[in-house]
Coordinates of C-alpha atoms and ligand atoms in Angstrom, one line a residue:
M1 CA 6.5 -12.6 -10.7
P2 CA 5.5 -9.3 -12.3
T3 CA 3.2 -9.8 -15.3
K4 CA 5.1 -10.0 -18.5
I5 CA 4.9 -6.8 -20.4
D6 CA 5.5 -6.1 -24.0
M7 CA 8.7 -4.1 -23.8
A8 CA 8.3 -2.4 -27.1
K9 CA 4.8 -1.2 -26.1
F10 CA 6.2 -0.3 -22.7
A11 CA 9.1 1.8 -24.2
S12 CA 6.6 3.6 -26.4
F13 CA 4.4 4.3 -23.4
C14 CA 7.5 5.7 -21.5
K15 CA 8.3 7.9 -24.5
D16 CA 4.7 9.2 -24.9
M17 CA 4.5 10.0 -21.2
G18 CA 7.9 11.7 -21.1
F19 CA 9.7 9.2 -18.9
I20 CA 12.4 8.0 -21.3
Y21 CA 13.4 8.9 -24.9
Q22 CA 15.9 7.3 -27.1
S23 CA 19.0 9.6 -27.2
S24 CA 19.4 11.7 -30.4
E25 CA 16.3 10.1 -31.8
I26 CA 15.9 12.6 -34.7
Y27 CA 19.2 11.3 -36.1
G28 CA 18.1 7.7 -35.8
G29 CA 19.2 7.3 -32.1
I30 CA 22.4 5.8 -30.8
N31 CA 22.6 2.4 -29.3
G32 CA 22.9 2.2 -25.5
F33 CA 22.2 5.8 -24.7
W34 CA 19.0 7.2 -23.3
D35 CA 17.5 10.6 -22.3
Y36 CA 15.1 11.2 -19.4
G37 CA 12.1 13.3 -20.2
P38 CA 10.2 15.7 -17.9
L39 CA 8.6 12.9 -15.8
G40 CA 11.6 10.6 -16.0
V41 CA 14.1 13.2 -14.7
E42 CA 11.9 13.8 -11.7
L43 CA 11.5 10.1 -11.1
K44 CA 15.3 9.4 -11.3
K45 CA 16.1 12.4 -9.1
N46 CA 13.6 11.2 -6.5
I47 CA 15.3 7.8 -6.6
K48 CA 18.8 9.3 -6.1
D49 CA 17.5 11.7 -3.4
A50 CA 15.8 8.8 -1.5
W51 CA 19.1 6.8 -1.7
W52 CA 21.1 9.7 -0.4
L53 CA 18.7 10.5 2.4
D54 CA 18.2 6.8 3.5
M55 CA 21.9 5.7 3.1
V56 CA 24.0 8.7 3.6
R57 CA 22.2 11.3 5.8
N58 CA 20.0 8.9 7.7
P59 CA 21.0 5.3 7.5
P60 CA 19.4 3.0 10.1
P61 CA 21.6 1.9 13.1
G62 CA 24.3 -0.7 12.6
P63 CA 24.2 -4.4 13.7
D64 CA 25.0 -3.4 17.3
G65 CA 22.6 -0.5 17.4
Q66 CA 25.4 2.0 16.8
E67 CA 25.1 5.1 14.6
I68 CA 26.4 4.6 11.0
R69 CA 28.9 7.3 9.9
M70 CA 28.6 8.2 6.3
V71 CA 29.9 11.1 4.1
G72 CA 29.6 11.9 0.4
L73 CA 31.9 12.7 -2.4
D74 CA 31.6 14.0 -6.0
C75 CA 34.7 13.0 -8.0
A76 CA 35.7 13.8 -11.6
I77 CA 34.7 11.4 -14.3
I78 CA 38.2 11.5 -15.8
M79 CA 41.0 10.5 -13.5
N80 CA 44.7 9.8 -13.8
P81 CA 44.8 6.7 -16.1
K82 CA 47.0 5.0 -13.5
V83 CA 43.9 4.7 -11.3
W84 CA 42.5 2.2 -13.9
V85 CA 45.8 0.3 -14.1
A86 CA 45.9 -0.2 -10.3
S87 CA 42.2 -1.1 -10.1
G88 CA 42.6 -3.8 -12.7
H89 CA 40.3 -2.3 -15.3
V90 CA 43.1 -1.6 -17.9
G91 CA 44.2 -5.2 -17.7
G92 CA 41.0 -7.1 -17.0
F93 CA 37.8 -5.2 -17.5
A94 CA 36.9 -7.1 -20.6
D95 CA 34.0 -9.2 -22.0
P96 CA 34.7 -12.1 -24.3
M97 CA 33.2 -11.1 -27.6
V98 CA 32.4 -13.0 -30.8
G99 CA 31.6 -11.3 -34.1
C100 CA 30.0 -12.4 -37.4
K101 CA 32.2 -12.3 -40.4
T102 CA 29.3 -12.3 -43.0
E103 CA 29.3 -9.2 -45.1
G104 CA 26.3 -7.0 -44.2
C105 CA 25.7 -8.8 -40.9
N106 CA 28.9 -8.2 -38.9
K107 CA 27.0 -8.3 -35.6
L108 CA 28.9 -8.5 -32.3
Y109 CA 27.8 -10.6 -29.3
R110 CA 29.0 -11.3 -25.8
A111 CA 30.2 -14.9 -26.0
D112 CA 28.5 -15.7 -22.7
K113 CA 25.1 -14.8 -24.2
V114 CA 25.3 -17.0 -27.3
Y115 CA 23.5 -20.3 -27.3
L116 CA 23.5 -23.2 -29.7
V117 CA 20.1 -24.9 -29.8
D118 CA 20.2 -28.3 -31.4
F119 CA 16.9 -29.7 -32.8
E120 CA 16.0 -33.2 -34.0
G121 CA 16.9 -33.8 -37.6
G122 CA 20.2 -32.0 -37.3
V123 CA 18.8 -28.4 -37.3
K124 CA 21.0 -26.1 -35.3
V125 CA 20.1 -22.5 -34.4
G126 CA 22.3 -19.8 -32.9
V127 CA 20.4 -17.6 -30.4
E128 CA 21.5 -14.6 -28.3
A129 CA 19.8 -14.9 -24.9
N130 CA 20.1 -14.3 -21.1
S131 CA 19.2 -17.8 -20.1
K132 CA 18.5 -21.3 -21.4
A133 CA 14.8 -20.8 -21.0
E134 CA 15.0 -17.6 -23.1
A135 CA 17.2 -19.3 -25.7
E136 CA 14.7 -22.1 -26.1
A137 CA 11.7 -19.7 -26.4
A138 CA 13.5 -17.6 -29.0
S139 CA 14.9 -20.5 -31.0
F140 CA 11.5 -21.3 -32.7
D141 CA 11.2 -17.7 -34.0
V142 CA 14.8 -17.6 -35.1
A143 CA 14.4 -20.9 -37.0
K144 CA 11.2 -19.6 -38.7
R145 CA 12.8 -16.3 -39.6
S146 CA 15.9 -18.0 -41.2
K147 CA 13.6 -20.6 -42.9
K148 CA 15.1 -23.6 -41.2
R149 CA 12.6 -26.4 -41.3
L150 CA 12.0 -27.8 -37.8
P151 CA 10.5 -31.3 -37.3
P152 CA 6.8 -31.5 -36.3
N153 CA 6.3 -30.8 -32.5
P154 CA 9.9 -29.6 -32.3
A155 CA 11.7 -29.8 -29.0
P156 CA 15.4 -28.9 -28.7
L157 CA 17.6 -31.9 -28.1
A158 CA 20.3 -29.9 -26.5
M159 CA 21.1 -26.4 -25.7
E160 CA 24.6 -25.2 -25.0
L161 CA 26.0 -21.9 -23.9
V162 CA 28.9 -21.2 -26.2
G163 CA 30.8 -19.0 -23.7
L164 CA 34.5 -19.8 -23.4
A165 CA 34.1 -23.3 -22.1
K166 CA 36.9 -25.5 -23.4
D167 CA 34.6 -28.5 -23.6
G168 CA 31.6 -26.6 -25.1
P169 CA 30.7 -26.6 -28.8
G170 CA 33.4 -25.1 -31.0
I171 CA 32.5 -21.7 -32.2
A172 CA 32.7 -22.9 -35.8
T173 CA 29.6 -25.0 -35.2
V174 CA 27.4 -22.2 -33.9
P175 CA 25.3 -20.2 -36.4
C176 CA 25.4 -16.4 -36.0
P177 CA 22.2 -15.5 -34.0
N178 CA 21.3 -12.9 -36.6
C179 CA 22.1 -14.2 -40.1
Q180 CA 22.4 -17.9 -39.0
E181 CA 25.6 -18.3 -41.1
L182 CA 28.5 -20.4 -39.7
S183 CA 30.7 -17.4 -39.5
L184 CA 31.4 -16.4 -35.9
T185 CA 34.9 -15.4 -34.9
E186 CA 36.7 -17.0 -32.0
P187 CA 36.0 -15.1 -28.7
R188 CA 38.2 -12.1 -28.1
A189 CA 38.6 -9.9 -25.0
F190 CA 37.1 -6.5 -25.5
N191 CA 37.9 -3.8 -23.0
L192 CA 34.8 -2.0 -22.0
M193 CA 36.3 1.4 -21.1
F194 CA 35.6 4.4 -23.3
E195 CA 38.8 6.2 -24.2
S196 CA 39.5 9.9 -24.8
N197 CA 42.4 12.3 -24.9
A198 CA 43.1 15.0 -22.3
G199 CA 44.8 17.9 -24.2
A200 CA 45.1 18.9 -27.8
I201 CA 47.2 16.0 -29.0
Q202 CA 45.8 12.5 -29.5
S203 CA 48.5 10.4 -28.2
E204 CA 49.2 7.4 -25.9
E205 CA 50.5 9.8 -23.3
N206 CA 47.3 11.8 -23.3
K207 CA 45.0 8.8 -23.3
V208 CA 42.4 8.9 -20.5
Y209 CA 39.3 6.9 -19.7
L210 CA 35.7 7.7 -18.9
R211 CA 35.3 6.1 -15.5
P212 CA 33.5 2.7 -15.7
E213 CA 32.5 2.9 -12.0
T214 CA 32.4 5.6 -9.4
A215 CA 34.0 3.4 -6.8
Q216 CA 37.7 4.2 -7.6
G217 CA 37.2 7.9 -7.1
I218 CA 36.3 7.0 -3.5
F219 CA 39.3 4.7 -3.0
V220 CA 41.8 7.3 -4.3
N221 CA 40.3 9.9 -1.9
Y222 CA 40.3 7.6 1.1
R223 CA 43.2 9.5 2.8
N224 CA 41.8 12.9 2.0
V225 CA 38.5 12.1 3.5
L226 CA 40.1 10.5 6.6
D227 CA 42.3 13.6 7.1
S228 CA 39.6 16.2 6.5
T229 CA 36.9 14.5 8.6
R230 CA 38.8 12.6 11.3
L231 CA 36.3 9.8 10.9
K232 CA 37.0 6.6 12.7
L233 CA 36.3 3.0 11.5
P234 CA 33.7 1.9 10.6
F235 CA 32.5 4.5 8.2
G236 CA 31.2 4.8 4.7
I237 CA 31.9 7.1 1.7
A238 CA 29.1 7.4 -0.9
Q239 CA 29.0 8.7 -4.4
V240 CA 26.3 9.1 -7.0
G241 CA 27.5 9.7 -10.6
K242 CA 27.8 8.8 -14.2
A243 CA 29.7 5.7 -15.3
F244 CA 30.5 4.6 -18.9
R245 CA 31.0 1.2 -20.4
N246 CA 31.3 0.4 -24.0
E247 CA 28.9 -2.6 -23.7
I248 CA 29.1 -5.0 -26.6
N249 CA 25.3 -5.4 -26.7
P250 CA 23.3 -2.8 -24.9
R251 CA 19.8 -4.2 -24.6
N252 CA 16.5 -4.5 -22.8
F253 CA 15.7 -0.8 -22.9
T254 CA 17.9 1.0 -20.3
F255 CA 18.9 -2.2 -18.5
R256 CA 22.3 -2.4 -20.1
S257 CA 23.3 1.0 -21.3
R258 CA 26.7 2.5 -22.3
E259 CA 26.2 5.6 -20.1
F260 CA 24.5 5.1 -16.8
E261 CA 24.5 6.3 -13.2
Q262 CA 25.7 4.5 -10.1
M263 CA 24.9 4.9 -6.5
E264 CA 27.9 3.4 -4.6
I265 CA 29.0 3.1 -1.0
E266 CA 32.4 2.0 0.0
F267 CA 32.1 1.0 3.7
F268 CA 35.5 0.8 5.5
C269 CA 35.7 -1.5 8.5
R270 CA 38.1 -3.6 10.6
P271 CA 38.9 -6.9 8.8
D272 CA 37.7 -9.0 11.7
E273 CA 34.3 -7.2 11.6
S274 CA 33.9 -7.3 7.8
M275 CA 31.5 -10.3 7.6
K276 CA 29.1 -8.7 10.0
W277 CA 29.1 -5.5 7.9
Y278 CA 28.7 -7.6 4.7
E279 CA 25.6 -9.2 6.1
Y280 CA 24.3 -5.8 7.4
W281 CA 24.6 -4.1 4.0
R282 CA 23.2 -7.1 2.0
D283 CA 20.1 -7.2 4.2
L284 CA 19.6 -3.4 4.4
R285 CA 19.9 -2.9 0.6
K286 CA 17.3 -5.6 -0.1
T287 CA 14.9 -4.1 2.5
W288 CA 15.4 -0.6 1.0
Y289 CA 14.0 -1.7 -2.4
S290 CA 10.9 -3.1 -0.6
T291 CA 10.3 0.1 1.4
L292 CA 10.1 1.9 -2.0
G293 CA 7.4 -0.3 -3.3
I294 CA 9.2 -3.2 -5.0
K295 CA 7.4 -6.4 -4.0
S296 CA 9.7 -8.8 -2.1
D297 CA 8.6 -11.7 -4.3
N298 CA 10.2 -9.9 -7.3
L299 CA 13.5 -9.3 -5.4
V300 CA 15.9 -12.2 -5.3
P301 CA 19.3 -12.0 -3.4
R302 CA 21.7 -14.4 -5.0
E303 CA 25.1 -15.2 -3.6
Q304 CA 27.6 -15.4 -6.5
G305 CA 29.4 -18.7 -7.1
K306 CA 33.2 -18.6 -6.7
E307 CA 33.7 -18.8 -10.4
E308 CA 31.6 -15.7 -11.0
L309 CA 33.4 -13.4 -8.5
A310 CA 35.2 -10.3 -9.8
H311 CA 38.9 -10.2 -9.3
Y312 CA 38.6 -8.0 -6.2
S313 CA 35.8 -9.8 -4.4
I314 CA 35.9 -12.3 -1.5
G315 CA 32.1 -12.6 -1.8
T316 CA 29.2 -10.9 -3.6
T317 CA 25.5 -11.0 -3.3
D318 CA 23.6 -9.8 -6.3
I319 CA 20.2 -8.3 -5.5
E320 CA 18.2 -9.4 -8.5
Y321 CA 14.9 -8.3 -9.8
M322 CA 12.4 -10.2 -11.9
F323 CA 12.4 -7.7 -14.8
P324 CA 9.4 -8.5 -17.1
F325 CA 11.6 -8.9 -20.2
S326 CA 13.4 -11.9 -18.8
D327 CA 12.5 -15.4 -17.5
E328 CA 15.2 -15.2 -14.8
P329 CA 15.9 -12.4 -12.2
Q330 CA 18.5 -9.9 -13.3
E331 CA 21.0 -7.9 -11.3
L332 CA 19.8 -4.6 -9.8
E333 CA 22.7 -4.2 -7.4
G334 CA 25.8 -6.0 -6.2
V335 CA 26.9 -6.0 -2.6
A336 CA 30.5 -7.0 -2.7
H337 CA 33.1 -7.8 0.0
R338 CA 36.2 -6.3 -1.6
G339 CA 38.6 -7.1 1.2
S340 CA 41.6 -4.7 1.2
F341 CA 42.1 -5.2 -2.6
D342 CA 41.6 -1.6 -3.7
L343 CA 43.5 0.3 -1.0
T344 CA 46.4 -2.2 -1.2
A345 CA 46.5 -1.9 -5.0
H346 CA 46.4 2.0 -5.0
A347 CA 49.1 2.1 -2.2
K348 CA 51.3 -0.2 -4.3
H349 CA 50.8 1.7 -7.6
S350 CA 50.9 5.3 -6.3
G351 CA 53.7 4.7 -3.7
N352 CA 51.5 6.3 -1.1
D353 CA 52.0 4.6 2.2
K354 CA 49.1 6.3 4.0
L355 CA 46.3 4.2 2.5
N356 CA 45.9 2.4 5.8
Y357 CA 44.4 3.0 9.2
F358 CA 45.9 3.7 12.6
D359 CA 43.6 2.5 15.3
E360 CA 44.3 5.2 17.9
D361 CA 41.6 3.9 20.3
R362 CA 43.1 0.4 20.5
W363 CA 46.6 1.9 20.7
N364 CA 45.7 4.1 23.7
A365 CA 43.7 1.3 25.3
D366 CA 46.9 -0.8 25.4
A367 CA 49.1 2.0 26.6
G368 CA 50.0 0.3 29.9
T369 CA 51.6 -2.7 28.0
R370 CA 54.4 -0.6 26.4
T371 CA 57.2 1.6 27.5
T372 CA 56.4 4.3 24.9
N373 CA 53.3 5.9 23.6
S374 CA 54.9 6.9 20.3
F375 CA 54.0 4.4 17.5
K376 CA 57.1 5.5 15.6
E377 CA 59.4 4.8 18.6
W378 CA 57.7 1.5 19.2
M379 CA 58.2 0.5 15.6
K380 CA 62.0 1.0 15.9
A381 CA 62.0 -2.1 18.1
N382 CA 60.7 -4.2 15.2
P383 CA 57.6 -5.7 16.8
P384 CA 56.2 -8.8 15.1
A385 CA 53.8 -8.2 12.1
D386 CA 50.7 -9.5 13.9
E387 CA 51.4 -7.1 16.8
I388 CA 51.7 -4.2 14.3
G389 CA 48.6 -5.3 12.5
K390 CA 46.6 -4.9 15.7
Y391 CA 47.1 -1.1 15.5
Q392 CA 47.9 -0.3 11.8
F393 CA 46.2 -2.2 9.0
T394 CA 44.4 -1.8 5.7
P395 CA 40.7 -1.6 6.2
H396 CA 38.3 -4.0 4.5
V397 CA 35.6 -2.7 2.3
I398 CA 32.0 -3.7 1.8
E399 CA 30.5 -2.2 -1.4
P400 CA 26.8 -1.9 -2.0
S401 CA 26.8 -0.8 -5.7
A402 CA 23.4 0.1 -7.2
G403 CA 22.4 1.4 -10.6
A404 CA 20.2 4.4 -10.6
D405 CA 19.0 3.7 -14.1
R406 CA 18.4 0.0 -13.5
F407 CA 16.4 0.9 -10.4
T408 CA 14.5 3.5 -12.3
L409 CA 13.6 0.8 -14.9
A410 CA 12.6 -1.6 -12.2
V411 CA 10.4 1.1 -10.6
L412 CA 8.7 1.8 -14.0
C413 CA 8.1 -1.9 -14.6
E414 CA 6.8 -2.5 -11.1
A415 CA 4.5 0.6 -11.2
Y416 CA 3.0 -0.1 -14.7
T417 CA -0.5 -1.4 -14.3
V418 CA -3.4 -1.7 -16.8
E419 CA -6.6 -2.1 -14.8
E420 CA -10.0 -3.3 -16.1
L421 CA -12.8 -1.1 -14.6
K422 CA -16.2 0.2 -15.3
D423 CA -16.8 3.8 -16.4
A424 CA -19.5 6.1 -14.9
K425 CA -22.1 4.4 -17.0
G426 CA -21.1 1.0 -16.0
N427 CA -19.4 0.1 -19.3
P428 CA -16.1 -1.8 -19.3
D429 CA -13.1 0.5 -19.3
T430 CA -9.3 0.3 -18.8
R431 CA -7.1 2.5 -16.8
T432 CA -3.3 2.7 -17.1
V433 CA -1.9 3.7 -13.8
M434 CA 1.7 4.0 -12.6
R435 CA 1.6 2.9 -9.0
F436 CA 4.8 4.6 -7.8
H437 CA 5.6 4.9 -4.2
P438 CA 4.7 8.5 -3.3
R439 CA 8.4 9.3 -2.4
L440 CA 9.4 8.4 -6.0
A441 CA 6.3 9.7 -7.9
P442 CA 7.5 12.5 -10.3
I443 CA 4.4 14.6 -9.5
K444 CA 3.2 14.5 -5.9
A445 CA -0.2 16.2 -6.4
A446 CA -2.3 17.7 -9.1
V447 CA -4.6 20.7 -8.4
F448 CA -7.8 21.1 -10.5
P449 CA -10.5 23.7 -10.4
L450 CA -13.7 21.7 -11.2
V451 CA -14.8 24.4 -13.6
N452 CA -13.1 27.5 -14.9
K453 CA -15.5 29.9 -13.3
D454 CA -17.2 30.9 -10.0
G455 CA -14.0 31.8 -8.3
M456 CA -12.7 28.2 -8.5
P457 CA -9.6 28.9 -10.6
E458 CA -8.5 31.6 -8.2
K459 CA -8.8 29.2 -5.2
A460 CA -7.1 26.5 -7.1
T461 CA -4.2 28.8 -8.1
A462 CA -3.8 29.9 -4.5
L463 CA -3.5 26.3 -3.3
Y464 CA -1.2 25.3 -6.2
R465 CA 1.1 28.3 -5.3
S466 CA 1.1 27.4 -1.6
L467 CA 2.2 23.8 -2.3
K468 CA 4.8 24.6 -5.1
P469 CA 7.6 25.5 -2.8
Y470 CA 7.5 22.1 -1.1
F471 CA 6.6 19.6 -3.8
N472 CA 6.5 19.1 -7.5
V473 CA 2.8 19.9 -8.1
F474 CA 0.9 20.2 -11.3
Y475 CA -2.0 22.6 -12.2
D476 CA -4.5 21.3 -14.8
D477 CA -7.7 23.1 -15.8
K478 CA -8.1 21.5 -19.3
G479 CA -10.9 19.1 -20.1
A480 CA -13.3 17.0 -18.1
V481 CA -12.2 16.2 -14.6
G482 CA -12.3 12.5 -15.3
R483 CA -9.8 12.9 -18.1
R484 CA -7.6 15.0 -15.9
Y485 CA -7.6 12.2 -13.3
R486 CA -6.6 9.6 -16.0
R487 CA -3.7 11.8 -17.2
Q488 CA -2.4 11.9 -13.6
D489 CA -2.9 8.2 -13.1
E490 CA -0.7 7.6 -16.1
A491 CA 1.9 9.9 -14.7
G492 CA 1.6 8.1 -11.3
T493 CA 0.5 11.2 -9.3
P494 CA -0.6 9.9 -5.9
F495 CA -3.1 12.7 -5.1
C496 CA -5.5 14.8 -7.2
I497 CA -7.0 17.8 -5.4
T498 CA -10.2 19.3 -6.8
I499 CA -11.6 22.7 -5.9
D500 CA -15.4 22.6 -6.3
G501 CA -18.5 24.5 -5.3
Q502 CA -18.2 23.3 -1.7
T503 CA -14.7 24.7 -1.4
L504 CA -16.2 28.2 -1.8
V505 CA -18.6 27.5 1.1
D506 CA -16.4 25.7 3.7
D507 CA -12.8 25.8 2.4
T508 CA -12.6 22.1 1.9
V509 CA -11.3 20.2 -1.2
T510 CA -11.5 16.7 -2.4
V511 CA -8.3 14.6 -2.3
R512 CA -8.5 11.6 -4.6
D513 CA -6.2 8.7 -3.9
R514 CA -4.6 7.3 -7.1
D515 CA -4.7 3.6 -5.9
T516 CA -8.0 3.3 -4.0
L517 CA -9.8 5.9 -6.1
K518 CA -11.4 7.1 -2.9
Q519 CA -12.1 10.8 -2.4
E520 CA -11.8 12.5 0.9
R521 CA -12.9 16.0 1.9
V522 CA -10.0 17.8 3.5
K523 CA -9.5 21.4 4.8
V524 CA -7.4 23.4 2.4
G525 CA -5.0 24.1 5.2
D526 CA -4.5 20.4 5.8
V527 CA -3.6 19.4 2.2
R528 CA 0.1 20.0 2.7
G529 CA 0.1 17.7 5.7
V530 CA -1.6 14.9 3.8
I531 CA 1.1 15.0 1.1
E532 CA 3.9 15.3 3.6
K533 CA 2.7 12.2 5.5
A534 CA 2.8 10.1 2.4
L535 CA 6.3 11.2 1.6
T536 CA 7.8 10.6 5.1
P537 CA 10.3 7.7 4.9
G538 CA 9.0 4.6 6.5
A539 CA 5.4 5.9 6.5
Ligands
GAP601 N1 31.9 -0.9 -8.3 C1 31.3 -2.1 -8.6 C2 30.6 -2.2 -9.8 O1 30.6 -1.3 -10.6 P1 28.9 -3.7 -11.2 O2 28.2 -4.9 -10.8 O3 29.7 -3.7 -12.4 O4 29.8 -3.3 -10.0 C3 27.1 -2.1 -10.2 O5 27.9 -2.5 -11.3 C4 25.7 -1.7 -10.7 O6 25.8 -0.8 -11.7 C5 24.9 -2.9 -11.3 O7 24.3 -3.7 -10.3 C6 23.9 -2.2 -12.1 O8 22.8 -1.7 -11.3 C7 24.7 -1.0 -12.6 N2 25.2 -1.2 -14.0 C8 26.4 -1.8 -14.3 N3 26.5 -1.9 -15.6 C9 25.4 -1.2 -16.2 C10 25.0 -0.9 -17.5 N4 25.7 -1.3 -18.6 N5 23.8 -0.3 -17.7 C11 23.1 0.1 -16.6 N6 23.5 -0.1 -15.3 C12 24.6 -0.8 -15.1

């Protein structure tokens, strides 16, 4: 488990360093929206680039050692609203929500996050939490804050998730988690899609939605991609882009935001091979996080129970991460077996009869068994459905759907380390270091002249300029070199390169490793190779 960290302190560190800022902060911020600062934007870009390189351009071979065919897409955020009717989002993309009716409180909660904690002596506390363990831990503070007198050595007698369970506690018996008044409304469905209008007039006809996932843009372009690329099954279409959800309770820093980015793959395959591909993607996606520095102990794949599955899914594995703000692992990515739900739904709603696949290879392989090689002619004889289905069918889809912001948050949490060390004089000292994997580190190397004289700045500038076209490098000539190292440790820079007196004699520099603190003398001409090696996937 990662060490618990104080999330408020951590958010303040992220702000001070330029990783993440609250959106529109000078106006008091806006709940559920975040901005990435100079270091954060590099970090998130490196995450998206690593995903694109490892999943789209260079995915590892498939289960039978075959090459994986992947292409990309970049779709509009606003699509024809009928897309969201067909996908089920207009009808069903809703969270059950309860609200507080007390004047001045009026807080809203997801009903599946509200717990009733029942103490000895009849004291009942309403708590908003992600799990029973969290609800219990929070209930003491909530009781204290609302001046409810708990018995000595209090232990909750019972704890119940309010949710929508018919046999659960009636909502009338649950105090509002904020004001603790008995004034929660009955749960209501709340659609999470943001609405807007396309055109000058605000009307039902002009109503559009900001996409709540990137996936549907892929499904509605399935035929375009097939026609323009002549891809054959199995193949994947990938997209990275913004998604928007009007979350009832954005929380835990960027974990649940209202605007976020997804990295999604829709992998189309033959129905009879779909389980093999489901397992392939589930295992590959978990491994990917580990190769980028997430300790496997902190990654927990969890097969969703039947009752949890989304309307489209035959099976889903959530890859969960032990975020340090929670006692239980939380979803980083979902790998879903979507069957043929989406292509079938879009074919039905759009009237397009081409959202299927004709297996030319299988058709040609069976040529000797028929009197005609024309599928159209063959169909006129009304062959049985299972015979047709051998050649023409709707592909099944495996969907690994990751959140770029969630993974950025996981990477920040995983990297954040406060170390106890000794300073140069042997006194106790602390060092904050972001142990990013070099591929993800916002700055790859910092270049320092040891002093600003004796030709060192010129040498350092020349090295900096020679590295700049290849990597994000940083030049720093301000303050003591020890301070400069510390600043780069906080930014997570894997290498610090110092130009000193020796450089002028033999053209070598010191390369300091962020994690081991070891310094190695390297020829100036070899510095680029040292950095490149650390950035090579799989290195
Ligand atoms: N197309 C399937 C889909 O969108 P999802 O589980 O709703 O599935 C996929 O979302 C991923 O998107 C999640 O695992 C998470 O990483 C990210 N995500 C979803 N909602 C989010 C939110 N409100 N804030 C940040 N990331 C979110």
